[in-house]
Tab-separated table of C-alpha atoms in Angstrom:
chain	number	residue	atom	x	y	z
X	1	MET	CA	-22.150	-11.601	27.133
X	2	ALA	CA	-22.403	-13.444	23.637
X	3	LYS	CA	-20.575	-11.840	20.940
X	4	ILE	CA	-22.543	-10.921	18.281
X	5	PHE	CA	-21.195	-12.751	15.619
X	6	GLN	CA	-22.166	-15.928	17.703
X	7	VAL	CA	-19.323	-19.098	18.017
X	8	SER	CA	-22.464	-21.140	16.302
X	9	ALA	CA	-21.604	-18.675	12.685
X	10	ARG	CA	-18.444	-19.123	13.132
X	11	ALA	CA	-18.285	-22.594	13.423
X	12	GLY	CA	-20.173	-22.897	9.971
X	13	MET	CA	-18.124	-20.167	8.631
X	14	THR	CA	-14.924	-22.402	9.039
X	15	ARG	CA	-16.407	-25.580	7.550
X	16	VAL	CA	-16.939	-23.525	4.287
X	17	VAL	CA	-13.556	-22.294	4.924
X	18	GLU	CA	-11.289	-25.736	5.750
X	19	PRO	CA	-12.263	-27.448	1.882
X	20	ILE	CA	-10.433	-24.273	1.015
X	21	ALA	CA	-7.441	-23.940	3.322
X	22	ARG	CA	-7.213	-27.859	2.094
X	23	ALA	CA	-6.544	-26.977	-1.230
X	24	LEU	CA	-4.594	-23.955	-0.082
X	25	LEU	CA	-2.056	-25.696	1.563
X	26	ARG	CA	-1.248	-29.013	-1.034
X	27	ALA	CA	-0.634	-25.461	-3.692
X	28	GLY	CA	2.099	-24.896	-1.396
X	29	VAL	CA	0.748	-21.806	-0.608
X	30	THR	CA	1.570	-20.317	3.157
X	31	PRO	CA	-0.713	-18.954	5.711
X	32	ASN	CA	1.193	-15.293	6.558
X	33	ALA	CA	1.088	-15.214	2.668
X	34	VAL	CA	-2.992	-15.766	2.929
X	35	THR	CA	-2.815	-13.036	5.656
X	36	VAL	CA	-1.058	-10.195	3.022
X	37	ALA	CA	-2.608	-11.282	0.337
X	38	GLY	CA	-6.201	-10.339	2.164
X	39	THR	CA	-4.653	-7.409	3.420
X	40	VAL	CA	-4.121	-5.957	0.159
X	41	GLY	CA	-7.660	-6.997	-0.701
X	42	VAL	CA	-9.331	-5.121	2.146
X	43	LEU	CA	-6.701	-1.775	1.382
X	44	VAL	CA	-7.961	-2.186	-2.641
X	45	GLY	CA	-11.424	-2.128	-1.566
X	46	ALA	CA	-11.231	0.416	1.179
X	47	LEU	CA	-9.020	3.234	-0.844
X	48	GLY	CA	-9.896	2.693	-4.398
X	49	PHE	CA	-13.648	1.764	-3.725
X	50	GLY	CA	-15.309	3.061	-0.215
X	51	ALA	CA	-12.977	6.163	-0.483
X	52	ARG	CA	-14.777	7.319	-3.850
X	53	GLY	CA	-17.771	6.744	-3.020
X	54	HIS	CA	-18.127	2.809	-4.108
X	55	LEU	CA	-19.767	2.202	-1.063
X	56	VAL	CA	-21.212	-1.126	-2.170
X	57	ALA	CA	-18.172	-2.287	-3.551
X	58	GLY	CA	-16.126	-1.420	-1.396
X	59	ALA	CA	-17.496	-3.240	0.945
X	60	LEU	CA	-18.536	-6.255	-0.675
X	61	ILE	CA	-14.152	-6.413	-1.520
X	62	VAL	CA	-13.468	-5.355	2.298
X	63	THR	CA	-16.343	-8.623	3.843
X	64	LEU	CA	-14.582	-11.020	1.257
X	65	PHE	CA	-10.756	-10.514	2.291
X	66	ALA	CA	-12.209	-9.918	6.124
X	67	LEU	CA	-12.546	-13.604	5.780
X	68	THR	CA	-8.636	-14.311	5.540
X	69	ASP	CA	-8.680	-13.640	8.705
X	70	LEU	CA	-10.748	-17.726	8.949
X	71	LEU	CA	-8.775	-18.577	6.270
X	72	ASP	CA	-4.905	-18.390	7.045
X	73	GLY	CA	-5.971	-18.990	10.670
X	74	THR	CA	-7.194	-22.654	9.718
X	75	MET	CA	-4.038	-23.349	7.299
X	76	ALA	CA	-1.690	-22.418	10.523
X	77	ARG	CA	-3.952	-25.177	12.654
X	78	MET	CA	-3.565	-28.061	10.148
X	79	SER	CA	-0.443	-26.989	8.904
X	80	GLY	CA	1.016	-27.321	12.709
X	81	GLY	CA	0.000	-24.363	14.439
X	82	SER	CA	0.823	-20.248	14.114
X	83	THR	CA	4.475	-19.321	14.380
X	84	ARG	CA	5.089	-16.503	16.505
X	85	PHE	CA	5.935	-14.383	13.640
X	86	GLY	CA	2.472	-15.403	11.901
X	87	ALA	CA	0.956	-14.321	14.907
X	88	PHE	CA	2.744	-11.315	14.861
X	89	LEU	CA	1.960	-10.850	11.185
X	90	ASP	CA	-1.456	-11.644	11.391
X	91	SER	CA	-2.278	-9.505	14.488
X	92	SER	CA	-0.438	-5.960	12.660
X	93	MET	CA	-2.393	-6.798	9.039
X	94	ASP	CA	-4.986	-5.999	10.741
X	95	ARG	CA	-4.677	-3.289	12.097
X	96	VAL	CA	-2.848	-2.153	8.898
X	97	ALA	CA	-6.736	-3.108	7.245
X	98	ASP	CA	-8.993	-1.128	10.198
X	99	SER	CA	-7.144	2.331	9.249
X	100	ALA	CA	-7.789	1.655	5.821
X	101	VAL	CA	-11.241	0.760	6.247
X	102	PHE	CA	-12.117	3.871	8.962
X	103	GLY	CA	-9.630	6.274	7.115
X	104	ALA	CA	-11.456	5.251	3.588
X	105	VAL	CA	-14.503	6.257	5.758
X	106	ALA	CA	-14.250	8.782	7.477
X	107	TYR	CA	-12.832	10.433	4.257
X	108	TRP	CA	-15.908	9.912	2.157
X	109	LEU	CA	-18.001	11.174	4.905
X	110	ALA	CA	-15.715	14.925	5.068
X	111	THR	CA	-16.499	14.703	1.005
X	112	GLN	CA	-19.636	14.927	1.502
X	113	GLY	CA	-19.794	17.357	4.920
X	114	HIS	CA	-20.822	14.739	7.262
X	115	HIS	CA	-18.889	15.849	9.716
X	116	SER	CA	-20.373	13.802	12.680
X	117	GLY	CA	-19.840	10.411	11.069
X	118	VAL	CA	-16.524	11.858	10.327
X	119	ALA	CA	-15.962	12.129	14.581
X	120	ALA	CA	-17.504	7.978	14.502
X	121	ALA	CA	-15.756	7.419	12.542
X	122	LEU	CA	-12.659	8.428	14.102
X	123	VAL	CA	-14.048	6.547	17.254
X	124	CYS	CA	-14.746	3.709	16.096
X	125	LEU	CA	-10.827	3.462	14.421
X	126	ALA	CA	-9.470	4.635	18.045
X	127	ALA	CA	-12.365	2.257	19.686
X	128	GLY	CA	-10.933	-0.848	17.153
X	129	SER	CA	-7.021	-0.684	17.484
X	130	LEU	CA	-7.854	-0.477	21.760
X	131	VAL	CA	-10.370	-3.371	21.897
X	132	SER	CA	-7.646	-4.926	20.195
X	133	TYR	CA	-4.679	-2.965	22.486
X	134	VAL	CA	-6.144	-4.014	25.736
X	135	LYS	CA	-6.010	-7.551	25.099
X	136	ALA	CA	-2.454	-7.706	23.397
X	137	ARG	CA	-1.022	-6.151	26.694
X	138	ALA	CA	-3.138	-8.430	28.556
X	139	GLU	CA	-2.160	-11.897	27.485
X	140	GLY	CA	1.347	-10.539	27.126
X	141	LEU	CA	1.706	-9.731	31.373
X	142	GLY	CA	0.464	-13.437	31.640
X	143	MET	CA	-3.298	-12.994	31.327
X	144	THR	CA	-6.327	-14.301	29.121
X	145	CYS	CA	-8.677	-11.321	27.629
X	146	ASN	CA	-10.961	-13.393	25.692
X	147	VAL	CA	-14.087	-11.433	26.378
X	148	GLY	CA	-15.897	-8.677	24.211
X	149	ILE	CA	-19.375	-7.930	22.538
X	150	ALA	CA	-17.563	-6.847	19.290
X	151	GLU	CA	-14.644	-8.355	18.078
X	152	ARG	CA	-12.645	-7.518	14.555
X	153	THR	CA	-15.618	-9.273	12.831
X	154	GLU	CA	-18.369	-7.963	14.268
X	155	ARG	CA	-16.624	-4.152	14.064
X	156	LEU	CA	-16.303	-5.117	10.143
X	157	LEU	CA	-20.200	-5.963	9.693
X	158	ILE	CA	-21.480	-3.594	11.713
X	159	VAL	CA	-19.478	-0.505	9.176
X	160	GLY	CA	-20.219	-3.203	6.444
X	161	VAL	CA	-23.981	-3.251	6.558
X	162	GLY	CA	-24.192	0.124	6.979
X	163	GLY	CA	-21.326	0.702	3.700
X	164	ILE	CA	-24.025	-1.295	1.379
X	165	LEU	CA	-27.430	0.644	2.599
X	166	THR	CA	-25.992	3.317	2.252
X	167	GLY	CA	-25.085	2.711	-1.072
X	168	VAL	CA	-28.059	1.366	-1.949
X	169	GLY	CA	-30.164	4.582	-1.106
X	170	VAL	CA	-30.487	4.379	2.797
X	171	ASP	CA	-28.593	7.626	3.753
X	172	PRO	CA	-28.635	7.765	6.790
X	173	ALA	CA	-27.793	4.105	7.878
X	174	LEU	CA	-23.172	4.235	7.187
X	175	GLU	CA	-23.751	6.703	9.920
X	176	ILE	CA	-26.110	5.333	12.563
X	177	ALA	CA	-23.974	1.935	12.409
X	178	LEU	CA	-20.809	3.859	12.506
X	179	TRP	CA	-22.373	5.401	15.787
X	180	LEU	CA	-23.346	1.859	16.724
X	181	LEU	CA	-20.037	0.961	16.935
X	182	ALA	CA	-18.197	3.238	18.457
X	183	ALA	CA	-21.052	2.557	21.093
X	184	VAL	CA	-20.190	-1.397	21.320
X	185	SER	CA	-16.630	-0.984	20.689
X	186	ILE	CA	-16.471	1.653	23.586
X	187	PHE	CA	-18.272	-0.654	25.873
X	188	THR	CA	-16.008	-3.428	24.917
X	189	VAL	CA	-13.054	-1.417	25.948
X	190	GLY	CA	-14.368	-1.557	29.164
X	191	GLN	CA	-15.449	-5.030	28.831
X	192	ARG	CA	-11.560	-6.274	29.013
X	193	MET	CA	-10.209	-3.715	31.047
X	194	THR	CA	-12.878	-4.977	33.697
X	195	HIS	CA	-11.633	-8.509	32.920
X	196	VAL	CA	-8.295	-7.965	33.323
X	197	TYR	CA	-8.339	-6.102	36.843
X	198	ARG	CA	-10.951	-8.536	38.619
X	199	GLN	CA	-7.687	-11.289	36.959
X	200	ALA	CA	-4.287	-8.844	38.185
X	201	GLN	CA	-6.609	-8.719	41.918
X	202	GLN	CA	-6.942	-12.424	42.423
X	203	LEU	CA	-3.326	-12.945	41.099
X	204	GLN	CA	-2.317	-10.775	42.903
X	205	PRO	CA	0.087	-11.303	46.639
X	206	ASP	CA	-1.746	-10.882	49.515
X	207	GLY	CA	-1.437	-7.994	51.686
X	208	GLN	CA	-0.333	-5.937	48.797
X	209	ALA	CA	-2.698	-2.820	47.659
């Protein structure tokens, strides 16, 4: 099944990012430094703005700094490939950033009395972590798991659009976006688990249950 954020769109973004990546590498900036800077930017947008109700500013800042996911990956590729620590750092910082985003959203919705939205944000946080964990665990067992309708970029885009629309006066947009995101995240977990199950069955020696 095609991802929400199509491969062609990702490729277009990569063409924009590549000149920036080259310039940063020439300046001596490392991919790991960009990873950490991107996470700090997301934290500022989520906790400094989103949690205080400045949804448009928060969403724009988070989206801008979330794009460093493409930038640090492109820089790593240009400099000879990601190191093991770089991959570990990137994945860890992604979890920190995601927790900040959905924690901030849940906090702001709670201050507004939108308990259904809080529940949706918490489901998104848990399901998003599962999406990433299932892939990491599968790859740790020697299998692939590059499937799913909603990966991290898609999840951040959905909540970002919802936040911006609510910030400009479309009040139910954020809550609707969160429940939509919760549904597609849970579906993605199911997709990945099914994919891994099929691989495991194929790799299982004959005669074993």
